[in-house]
Short mmCIF file of C-alpha atoms in Angstrom, two decimals:
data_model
loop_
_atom_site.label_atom_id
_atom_site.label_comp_id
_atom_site.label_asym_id
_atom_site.label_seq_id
_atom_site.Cartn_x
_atom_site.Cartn_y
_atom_site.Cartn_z
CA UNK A 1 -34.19 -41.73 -1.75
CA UNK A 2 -33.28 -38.27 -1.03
CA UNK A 3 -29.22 -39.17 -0.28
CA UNK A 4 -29.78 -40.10 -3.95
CA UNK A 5 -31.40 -37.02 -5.32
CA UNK A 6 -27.62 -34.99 -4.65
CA UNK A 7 -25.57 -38.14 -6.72
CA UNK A 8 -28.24 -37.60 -9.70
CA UNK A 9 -28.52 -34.31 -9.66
CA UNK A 10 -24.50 -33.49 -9.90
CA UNK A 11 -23.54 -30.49 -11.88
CA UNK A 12 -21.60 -31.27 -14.95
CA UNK A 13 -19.70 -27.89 -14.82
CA UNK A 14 -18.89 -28.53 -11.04
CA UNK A 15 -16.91 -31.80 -13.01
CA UNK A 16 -15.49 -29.61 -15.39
CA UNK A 17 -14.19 -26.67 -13.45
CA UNK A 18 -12.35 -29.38 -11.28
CA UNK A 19 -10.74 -31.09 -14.06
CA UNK A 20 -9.86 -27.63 -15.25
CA UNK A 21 -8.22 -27.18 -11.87
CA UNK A 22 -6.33 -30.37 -11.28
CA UNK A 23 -4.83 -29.47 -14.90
CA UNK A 24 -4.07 -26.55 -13.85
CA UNK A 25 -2.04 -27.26 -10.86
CA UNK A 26 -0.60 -30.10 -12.45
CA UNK A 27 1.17 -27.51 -15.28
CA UNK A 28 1.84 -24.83 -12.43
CA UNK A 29 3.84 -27.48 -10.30
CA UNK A 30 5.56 -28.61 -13.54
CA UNK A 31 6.76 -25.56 -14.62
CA UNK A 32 7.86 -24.63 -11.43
CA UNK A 33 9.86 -27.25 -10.38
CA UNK A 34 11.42 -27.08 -13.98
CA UNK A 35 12.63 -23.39 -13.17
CA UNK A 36 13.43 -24.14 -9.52
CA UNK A 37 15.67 -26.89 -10.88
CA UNK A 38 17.04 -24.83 -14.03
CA UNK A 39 17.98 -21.67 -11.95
CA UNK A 40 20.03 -24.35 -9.28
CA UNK A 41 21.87 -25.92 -12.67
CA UNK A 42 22.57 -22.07 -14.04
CA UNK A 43 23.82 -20.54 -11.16
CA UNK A 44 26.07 -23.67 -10.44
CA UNK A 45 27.44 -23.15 -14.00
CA UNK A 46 27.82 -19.99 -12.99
CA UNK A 47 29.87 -20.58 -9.74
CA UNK A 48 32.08 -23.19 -11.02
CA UNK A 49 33.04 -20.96 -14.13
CA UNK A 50 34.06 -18.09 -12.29
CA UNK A 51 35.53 -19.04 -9.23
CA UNK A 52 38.05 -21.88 -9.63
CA UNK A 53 36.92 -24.80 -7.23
CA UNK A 54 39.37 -27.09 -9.25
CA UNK A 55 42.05 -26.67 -7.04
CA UNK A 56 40.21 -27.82 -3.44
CA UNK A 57 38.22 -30.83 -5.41
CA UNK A 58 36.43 -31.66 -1.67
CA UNK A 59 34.88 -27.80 -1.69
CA UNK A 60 34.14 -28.65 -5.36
CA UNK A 61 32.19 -32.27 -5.05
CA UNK A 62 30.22 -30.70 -2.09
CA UNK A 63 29.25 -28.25 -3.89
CA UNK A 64 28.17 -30.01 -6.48
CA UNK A 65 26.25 -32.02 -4.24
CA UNK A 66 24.74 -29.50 -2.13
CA UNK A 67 23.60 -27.73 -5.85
CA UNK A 68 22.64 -31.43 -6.82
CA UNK A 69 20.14 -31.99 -3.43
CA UNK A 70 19.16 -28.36 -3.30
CA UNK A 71 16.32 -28.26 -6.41
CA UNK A 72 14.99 -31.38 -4.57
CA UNK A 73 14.44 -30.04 -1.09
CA UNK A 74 13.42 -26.31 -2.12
CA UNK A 75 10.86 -27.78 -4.61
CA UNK A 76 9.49 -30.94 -1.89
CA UNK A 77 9.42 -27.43 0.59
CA UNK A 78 6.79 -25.73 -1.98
CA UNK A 79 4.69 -28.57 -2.27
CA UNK A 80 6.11 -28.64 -5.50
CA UNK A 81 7.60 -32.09 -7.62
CA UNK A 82 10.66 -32.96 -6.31
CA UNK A 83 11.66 -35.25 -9.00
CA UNK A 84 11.08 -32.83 -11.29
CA UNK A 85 13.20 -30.35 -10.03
CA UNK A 86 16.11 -32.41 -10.13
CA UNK A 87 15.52 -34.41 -13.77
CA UNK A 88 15.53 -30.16 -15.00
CA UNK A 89 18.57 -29.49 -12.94
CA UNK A 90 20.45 -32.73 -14.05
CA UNK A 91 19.77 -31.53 -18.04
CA UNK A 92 21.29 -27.76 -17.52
CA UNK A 93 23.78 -29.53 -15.42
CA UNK A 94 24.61 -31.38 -18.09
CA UNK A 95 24.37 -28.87 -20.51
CA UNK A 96 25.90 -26.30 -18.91
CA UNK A 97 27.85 -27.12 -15.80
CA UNK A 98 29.27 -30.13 -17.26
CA UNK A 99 32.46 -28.09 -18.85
CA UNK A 100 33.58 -26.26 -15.75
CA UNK A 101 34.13 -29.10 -13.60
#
């Protein structure tokens, strides 16, 4: 009986202030790996427009590939999302990078 009196006597803003957390750290890890992933995408754009990698295309797919993995490993190194990182990198790529290659 007095193992139970802890379980029945649980704080509701102990509840509440830990939902408020996981929230929390759920949007902080979000965001982050959404600007970790946008800043590798920009500064890719940013590379292949102005320095010509067109004429060594090996320099230019490793590049792309090194700029592709990079959000991934930097993000999964933060305890951050991973996945997320790189789906935010793949739509500046897209958007931005896309043109220069």
């Amino acid at each position: 009986m007095r193992h139970l009196i802890p379980i029945i006597h649980f704080n509701d803003t102990e509840a509440g202030s830990a939902l408020g957390t996981a929230v929390g750290e759920f949007f902080l890890s979000f965001t982050m790996s959404g600007l970790i992933g946008a800043a590798f995408a920009l500064l890719l754009a940013l590379l292949l427009k102005h320095i010509a990698l067109q004429k060594t295309p090996s320099l230019e797919f490793c590049t792309v590939c090194l700029f592709a993995y990079g959000p991934y490993f930097l993000a999964e190194g933060l305890h951050l999302s991973g996945i997320m990182a790189i789906l935010s990198s793949g739509l500046v790529m897209s958007h931005y990078a896309h043109y220069n290659l």
